[in-house]
PDB file of C-alpha atoms and ligand atoms in Angstrom:
ATOM      1  CA  UNK A  10     119.713  95.061  73.184  1.00  0.00           C
ATOM      2  CA  UNK A  11     116.746  93.914  71.136  1.00  0.00           C
ATOM      3  CA  UNK A  12     113.344  92.764  72.272  1.00  0.00           C
ATOM      4  CA  UNK A  13     114.252  89.222  71.246  1.00  0.00           C
ATOM      5  CA  UNK A  14     117.043  89.014  73.828  1.00  0.00           C
ATOM      6  CA  UNK A  15     115.689  91.193  76.594  1.00  0.00           C
ATOM      7  CA  UNK A  16     114.073  89.955  79.763  1.00  0.00           C
ATOM      8  CA  UNK A  17     111.626  92.079  81.724  1.00  0.00           C
ATOM      9  CA  UNK A  18     114.365  93.633  83.883  1.00  0.00           C
ATOM     10  CA  UNK A  19     116.338  94.750  80.803  1.00  0.00           C
ATOM     11  CA  UNK A  20     113.220  96.384  79.386  1.00  0.00           C
ATOM     12  CA  UNK A  21     112.305  98.141  82.648  1.00  0.00           C
ATOM     13  CA  UNK A  22     115.863  99.424  83.131  1.00  0.00           C
ATOM     14  CA  UNK A  23     115.849 100.747  79.582  1.00  0.00           C
ATOM     15  CA  UNK A  24     112.549 102.522  80.294  1.00  0.00           C
ATOM     16  CA  UNK A  25     114.015 104.085  83.456  1.00  0.00           C
ATOM     17  CA  UNK A  26     116.719 105.601  81.248  1.00  0.00           C
ATOM     18  CA  UNK A  27     114.095 106.866  78.787  1.00  0.00           C
ATOM     19  CA  UNK A  28     112.087 108.372  81.655  1.00  0.00           C
ATOM     20  CA  UNK A  29     115.149 110.332  82.833  1.00  0.00           C
ATOM     21  CA  UNK A  30     115.722 111.626  79.305  1.00  0.00           C
ATOM     22  CA  UNK A  31     112.099 112.782  79.007  1.00  0.00           C
ATOM     23  CA  UNK A  32     112.144 114.408  82.454  1.00  0.00           C
ATOM     24  CA  UNK A  33     115.097 116.487  81.272  1.00  0.00           C
ATOM     25  CA  UNK A  34     113.367 117.278  77.975  1.00  0.00           C
ATOM     26  CA  UNK A  35     110.242 118.562  79.699  1.00  0.00           C
ATOM     27  CA  UNK A  36     112.362 120.614  82.087  1.00  0.00           C
ATOM     28  CA  UNK A  37     114.329 122.250  79.290  1.00  0.00           C
ATOM     29  CA  UNK A  38     111.698 122.688  76.565  1.00  0.00           C
ATOM     30  CA  UNK A  39     108.955 125.307  76.342  1.00  0.00           C
ATOM     31  CA  UNK A  40     105.650 125.829  74.561  1.00  0.00           C
ATOM     32  CA  UNK A  41     104.506 123.117  72.139  1.00  0.00           C
ATOM     33  CA  UNK A  42     107.751 121.163  72.448  1.00  0.00           C
ATOM     34  CA  UNK A  43     107.276 121.034  76.192  1.00  0.00           C
ATOM     35  CA  UNK A  44     103.662 119.919  75.788  1.00  0.00           C
ATOM     36  CA  UNK A  45     104.731 117.106  73.427  1.00  0.00           C
ATOM     37  CA  UNK A  46     107.521 115.975  75.733  1.00  0.00           C
ATOM     38  CA  UNK A  47     105.090 115.993  78.667  1.00  0.00           C
ATOM     39  CA  UNK A  48     102.581 113.854  76.713  1.00  0.00           C
ATOM     40  CA  UNK A  49     105.403 111.435  75.792  1.00  0.00           C
ATOM     41  CA  UNK A  50     106.369 111.241  79.450  1.00  0.00           C
ATOM     42  CA  UNK A  51     102.775 110.485  80.486  1.00  0.00           C
ATOM     43  CA  UNK A  52     102.571 107.660  77.913  1.00  0.00           C
ATOM     44  CA  UNK A  53     105.912 106.170  78.860  1.00  0.00           C
ATOM     45  CA  UNK A  54     105.190 106.306  82.598  1.00  0.00           C
ATOM     46  CA  UNK A  55     101.740 104.809  82.012  1.00  0.00           C
ATOM     47  CA  UNK A  56     103.186 101.890  80.024  1.00  0.00           C
ATOM     48  CA  UNK A  57     105.982 101.379  82.514  1.00  0.00           C
ATOM     49  CA  UNK A  58     104.179 101.754  85.828  1.00  0.00           C
ATOM     50  CA  UNK A  59     101.103  99.802  84.759  1.00  0.00           C
ATOM     51  CA  UNK A  60     103.220  96.821  83.633  1.00  0.00           C
ATOM     52  CA  UNK A  61     105.059  96.980  86.963  1.00  0.00           C
ATOM     53  CA  UNK A  62     101.853  97.265  88.975  1.00  0.00           C
ATOM     54  CA  UNK A  63      99.995  94.498  87.172  1.00  0.00           C
ATOM     55  CA  UNK A  64     102.762  91.956  86.681  1.00  0.00           C
ATOM     56  CA  UNK A  65     106.138  92.790  88.234  1.00  0.00           C
ATOM     57  CA  UNK A  66     105.302  94.041  91.743  1.00  0.00           C
ATOM     58  CA  UNK A  67     102.893  91.137  92.457  1.00  0.00           C
ATOM     59  CA  UNK A  68     105.696  88.662  91.690  1.00  0.00           C
ATOM     60  CA  UNK A  69     108.215  90.702  93.720  1.00  0.00           C
ATOM     61  CA  UNK A  70     105.868  90.740  96.705  1.00  0.00           C
ATOM     62  CA  UNK A  71     106.375  86.984  97.088  1.00  0.00           C
ATOM     63  CA  UNK A  72     109.841  86.557  95.608  1.00  0.00           C
ATOM     64  CA  UNK A  73     111.906  89.101  97.547  1.00  0.00           C
ATOM     65  CA  UNK A  74     112.623  89.379 101.279  1.00  0.00           C
ATOM     66  CA  UNK A  75     110.360  91.891 102.985  1.00  0.00           C
ATOM     67  CA  UNK A  76     108.494  92.031  99.657  1.00  0.00           C
ATOM     68  CA  UNK A  77     105.166  93.250 101.040  1.00  0.00           C
ATOM     69  CA  UNK A  78     106.607  96.380 102.659  1.00  0.00           C
ATOM     70  CA  UNK A  79     108.928  97.148  99.745  1.00  0.00           C
ATOM     71  CA  UNK A  80     106.196  96.750  97.134  1.00  0.00           C
ATOM     72  CA  UNK A  81     103.630  98.724  99.158  1.00  0.00           C
ATOM     73  CA  UNK A  82     106.071 101.652  99.308  1.00  0.00           C
ATOM     74  CA  UNK A  83     106.604 101.523  95.533  1.00  0.00           C
ATOM     75  CA  UNK A  84     102.846 101.333  94.848  1.00  0.00           C
ATOM     76  CA  UNK A  85     102.231 104.388  97.036  1.00  0.00           C
ATOM     77  CA  UNK A  86     104.926 106.306  95.099  1.00  0.00           C
ATOM     78  CA  UNK A  87     103.417 105.262  91.764  1.00  0.00           C
ATOM     79  CA  UNK A  88      99.978 106.398  92.856  1.00  0.00           C
ATOM     80  CA  UNK A  89     101.346 109.749  93.966  1.00  0.00           C
ATOM     81  CA  UNK A  90     103.218 110.236  90.679  1.00  0.00           C
ATOM     82  CA  UNK A  91     100.117 109.377  88.648  1.00  0.00           C
ATOM     83  CA  UNK A  92      98.085 112.003  90.483  1.00  0.00           C
ATOM     84  CA  UNK A  93     100.891 114.559  90.167  1.00  0.00           C
ATOM     85  CA  UNK A  94     100.887 113.962  86.383  1.00  0.00           C
ATOM     86  CA  UNK A  95      97.125 114.520  86.334  1.00  0.00           C
ATOM     87  CA  UNK A  96      97.510 117.798  88.240  1.00  0.00           C
ATOM     88  CA  UNK A  97     100.303 118.976  85.946  1.00  0.00           C
ATOM     89  CA  UNK A  98      98.233 118.112  82.876  1.00  0.00           C
ATOM     90  CA  UNK A  99      95.317 120.059  84.323  1.00  0.00           C
ATOM     91  CA  UNK A 100      97.602 122.992  85.185  1.00  0.00           C
ATOM     92  CA  UNK A 101      99.189 123.115  81.722  1.00  0.00           C
ATOM     93  CA  UNK A 102     102.874 123.496  80.872  1.00  0.00           C
ATOM     94  CA  UNK A 103     102.638 127.312  80.710  1.00  0.00           C
ATOM     95  CA  UNK A 104     101.339 127.709  84.262  1.00  0.00           C
ATOM     96  CA  UNK A 105     103.516 129.775  86.618  1.00  0.00           C
ATOM     97  CA  UNK A 106     103.770 126.909  89.106  1.00  0.00           C
ATOM     98  CA  UNK A 107     104.472 124.172  86.564  1.00  0.00           C
ATOM     99  CA  UNK A 108     108.275 124.305  86.886  1.00  0.00           C
ATOM    100  CA  UNK A 109     108.347 123.962  90.621  1.00  0.00           C
ATOM    101  CA  UNK A 110     105.693 121.252  90.710  1.00  0.00           C
ATOM    102  CA  UNK A 111     107.350 119.348  87.857  1.00  0.00           C
ATOM    103  CA  UNK A 112     110.763 119.506  89.582  1.00  0.00           C
ATOM    104  CA  UNK A 113     109.218 117.813  92.630  1.00  0.00           C
ATOM    105  CA  UNK A 114     107.711 115.084  90.453  1.00  0.00           C
ATOM    106  CA  UNK A 115     111.010 114.556  88.608  1.00  0.00           C
ATOM    107  CA  UNK A 116     112.830 114.143  91.904  1.00  0.00           C
ATOM    108  CA  UNK A 117     110.303 111.614  93.251  1.00  0.00           C
ATOM    109  CA  UNK A 118     110.171 109.615  90.021  1.00  0.00           C
ATOM    110  CA  UNK A 119     113.958 109.395  89.848  1.00  0.00           C
ATOM    111  CA  UNK A 120     114.212 108.274  93.447  1.00  0.00           C
ATOM    112  CA  UNK A 121     111.407 105.756  92.905  1.00  0.00           C
ATOM    113  CA  UNK A 122     113.291 104.209  89.973  1.00  0.00           C
ATOM    114  CA  UNK A 123     116.506 103.973  92.038  1.00  0.00           C
ATOM    115  CA  UNK A 124     114.626 102.178  94.811  1.00  0.00           C
ATOM    116  CA  UNK A 125     113.163  99.687  92.351  1.00  0.00           C
ATOM    117  CA  UNK A 126     116.527  99.007  90.795  1.00  0.00           C
ATOM    118  CA  UNK A 127     118.361  98.412  94.059  1.00  0.00           C
ATOM    119  CA  UNK A 128     115.669  96.748  96.184  1.00  0.00           C
ATOM    120  CA  UNK A 129     113.492  94.918  93.683  1.00  0.00           C
ATOM    121  CA  UNK A 130     114.854  94.292  90.162  1.00  0.00           C
ATOM    122  CA  UNK A 131     118.284  93.091  91.249  1.00  0.00           C
ATOM    123  CA  UNK A 132     116.717  90.511  93.565  1.00  0.00           C
ATOM    124  CA  UNK A 133     114.123  89.424  90.998  1.00  0.00           C
ATOM    125  CA  UNK A 134     116.878  88.675  88.560  1.00  0.00           C
ATOM    126  CA  UNK A 135     118.677  86.544  91.155  1.00  0.00           C
ATOM    127  CA  UNK A 136     115.590  84.623  92.224  1.00  0.00           C
ATOM    128  CA  UNK A 137     113.482  84.124  89.097  1.00  0.00           C
ATOM    129  CA  UNK A 138     114.253  81.829  86.201  1.00  0.00           C
ATOM    130  CA  UNK A 139     115.007  83.142  82.738  1.00  0.00           C
ATOM    131  CA  UNK A 140     111.693  81.839  81.386  1.00  0.00           C
ATOM    132  CA  UNK A 141     109.658  83.687  84.006  1.00  0.00           C
ATOM    133  CA  UNK A 142     111.594  86.938  83.442  1.00  0.00           C
ATOM    134  CA  UNK A 143     111.054  86.626  79.710  1.00  0.00           C
ATOM    135  CA  UNK A 144     107.382  85.786  80.128  1.00  0.00           C
ATOM    136  CA  UNK A 145     106.787  88.923  82.188  1.00  0.00           C
ATOM    137  CA  UNK A 146     108.226  90.976  79.372  1.00  0.00           C
ATOM    138  CA  UNK A 147     104.953  90.248  77.552  1.00  0.00           C
ATOM    139  CA  UNK A 148     103.159  92.614  79.945  1.00  0.00           C
ATOM    140  CA  UNK A 149     105.360  95.514  78.891  1.00  0.00           C
ATOM    141  CA  UNK A 150     104.909  94.564  75.245  1.00  0.00           C
ATOM    142  CA  UNK A 151     101.111  94.505  75.637  1.00  0.00           C
ATOM    143  CA  UNK A 152     101.245  97.972  77.212  1.00  0.00           C
ATOM    144  CA  UNK A 153     103.580  99.319  74.505  1.00  0.00           C
ATOM    145  CA  UNK A 154     101.311  97.996  71.770  1.00  0.00           C
ATOM    146  CA  UNK A 155      98.597 100.371  73.017  1.00  0.00           C
ATOM    147  CA  UNK A 156     100.901 103.332  73.503  1.00  0.00           C
ATOM    148  CA  UNK A 157     104.142 103.127  71.519  1.00  0.00           C
ATOM    149  CA  UNK A 158     106.827 104.859  73.546  1.00  0.00           C
ATOM    150  CA  UNK A 159     109.371 105.153  70.770  1.00  0.00           C
ATOM    151  CA  UNK A 160     108.972 106.107  67.119  1.00  0.00           C
ATOM    152  CA  UNK A 161     108.143 103.215  64.828  1.00  0.00           C
ATOM    153  CA  UNK A 162     110.145 103.318  61.612  1.00  0.00           C
ATOM    154  CA  UNK A 163     108.125 104.333  58.573  1.00  0.00           C
ATOM    155  CA  UNK A 164     105.115 105.510  60.541  1.00  0.00           C
ATOM    156  CA  UNK A 165     104.577 109.104  61.552  1.00  0.00           C
ATOM    157  CA  UNK A 166     102.678 110.077  64.659  1.00  0.00           C
ATOM    158  CA  UNK A 167     100.635 106.942  65.307  1.00  0.00           C
ATOM    159  CA  UNK A 168      96.880 107.015  65.817  1.00  0.00           C
ATOM    160  CA  UNK A 169      97.135 105.474  69.301  1.00  0.00           C
ATOM    161  CA  UNK A 170      99.734 108.079  70.242  1.00  0.00           C
ATOM    162  CA  UNK A 171      97.316 110.854  69.284  1.00  0.00           C
ATOM    163  CA  UNK A 172      94.441 109.259  71.121  1.00  0.00           C
ATOM    164  CA  UNK A 173      96.616 108.814  74.155  1.00  0.00           C
ATOM    165  CA  UNK A 174      97.644 112.442  74.489  1.00  0.00           C
ATOM    166  CA  UNK A 175      94.663 113.005  76.800  1.00  0.00           C
ATOM    167  CA  UNK A 176      94.272 113.200  80.570  1.00  0.00           C
ATOM    168  CA  UNK A 177      96.854 111.000  82.352  1.00  0.00           C
ATOM    169  CA  UNK A 178      94.351 109.040  84.438  1.00  0.00           C
ATOM    170  CA  UNK A 179      92.506 107.979  81.266  1.00  0.00           C
ATOM    171  CA  UNK A 180      95.790 106.962  79.603  1.00  0.00           C
ATOM    172  CA  UNK A 181      96.718 104.826  82.622  1.00  0.00           C
ATOM    173  CA  UNK A 182      93.273 103.175  82.647  1.00  0.00           C
ATOM    174  CA  UNK A 183      93.381 102.383  78.939  1.00  0.00           C
ATOM    175  CA  UNK A 184      96.772 100.729  79.280  1.00  0.00           C
ATOM    176  CA  UNK A 185      95.735  98.850  82.417  1.00  0.00           C
ATOM    177  CA  UNK A 186      92.822  97.322  80.481  1.00  0.00           C
ATOM    178  CA  UNK A 187      95.228  96.135  77.762  1.00  0.00           C
ATOM    179  CA  UNK A 188      97.654  94.559  80.256  1.00  0.00           C
ATOM    180  CA  UNK A 189      94.786  92.798  82.043  1.00  0.00           C
ATOM    181  CA  UNK A 190      93.518  91.475  78.695  1.00  0.00           C
ATOM    182  CA  UNK A 191      97.024  90.182  77.995  1.00  0.00           C
ATOM    183  CA  UNK A 192      97.171  88.475  81.392  1.00  0.00           C
ATOM    184  CA  UNK A 193      93.759  86.847  80.925  1.00  0.00           C
ATOM    185  CA  UNK A 194      94.693  85.338  77.579  1.00  0.00           C
TER     186      UNK A 194
HETATM  187 FE1  LIG B 217     107.566 101.961  89.324  1.00  0.00          FE
HETATM  188 FE1  LIG B 218     110.080 101.476  87.318  1.00  0.00          FE
END
């Protein structure tokens, strides 16, 4: 799959797979490697959840049956995960309670993604036209431009990546601003 062919659902599903990979990496790594994997996870979740919150969930609210209740549940889960990431960042990867707390987050994030896939994305793909699905992909692209979630060939650690290794709530806010700018253009 390339960006040229992908619609927003393809991109979000691909990010769910990347999230699972990073959750496993954080769980298995230690020290600096664990810290880097955790920062990567924060960036990827910020890009992913902010694009969903700003562009995908609002459309789903109207487009799917029982959309309000389904989307409200997902938003509550996203808010909880964001605050759990902030707590884990504050705690630090070497803290005695990190493993247990991170395992709880990993479980909730995985379940959240499954719920989106079965109750939201599948229906969006049935009900929305190809043009709308492709248009929404722009939100994810705008978010990824601020915080690249995969290595760009020929460039080492990117400046934005370094700047975005900070506190999770600040990373989420920075990306939300970029997605809102994209939407207002
Ligand atoms: Fe989500
Ligand atoms: Fe998601």
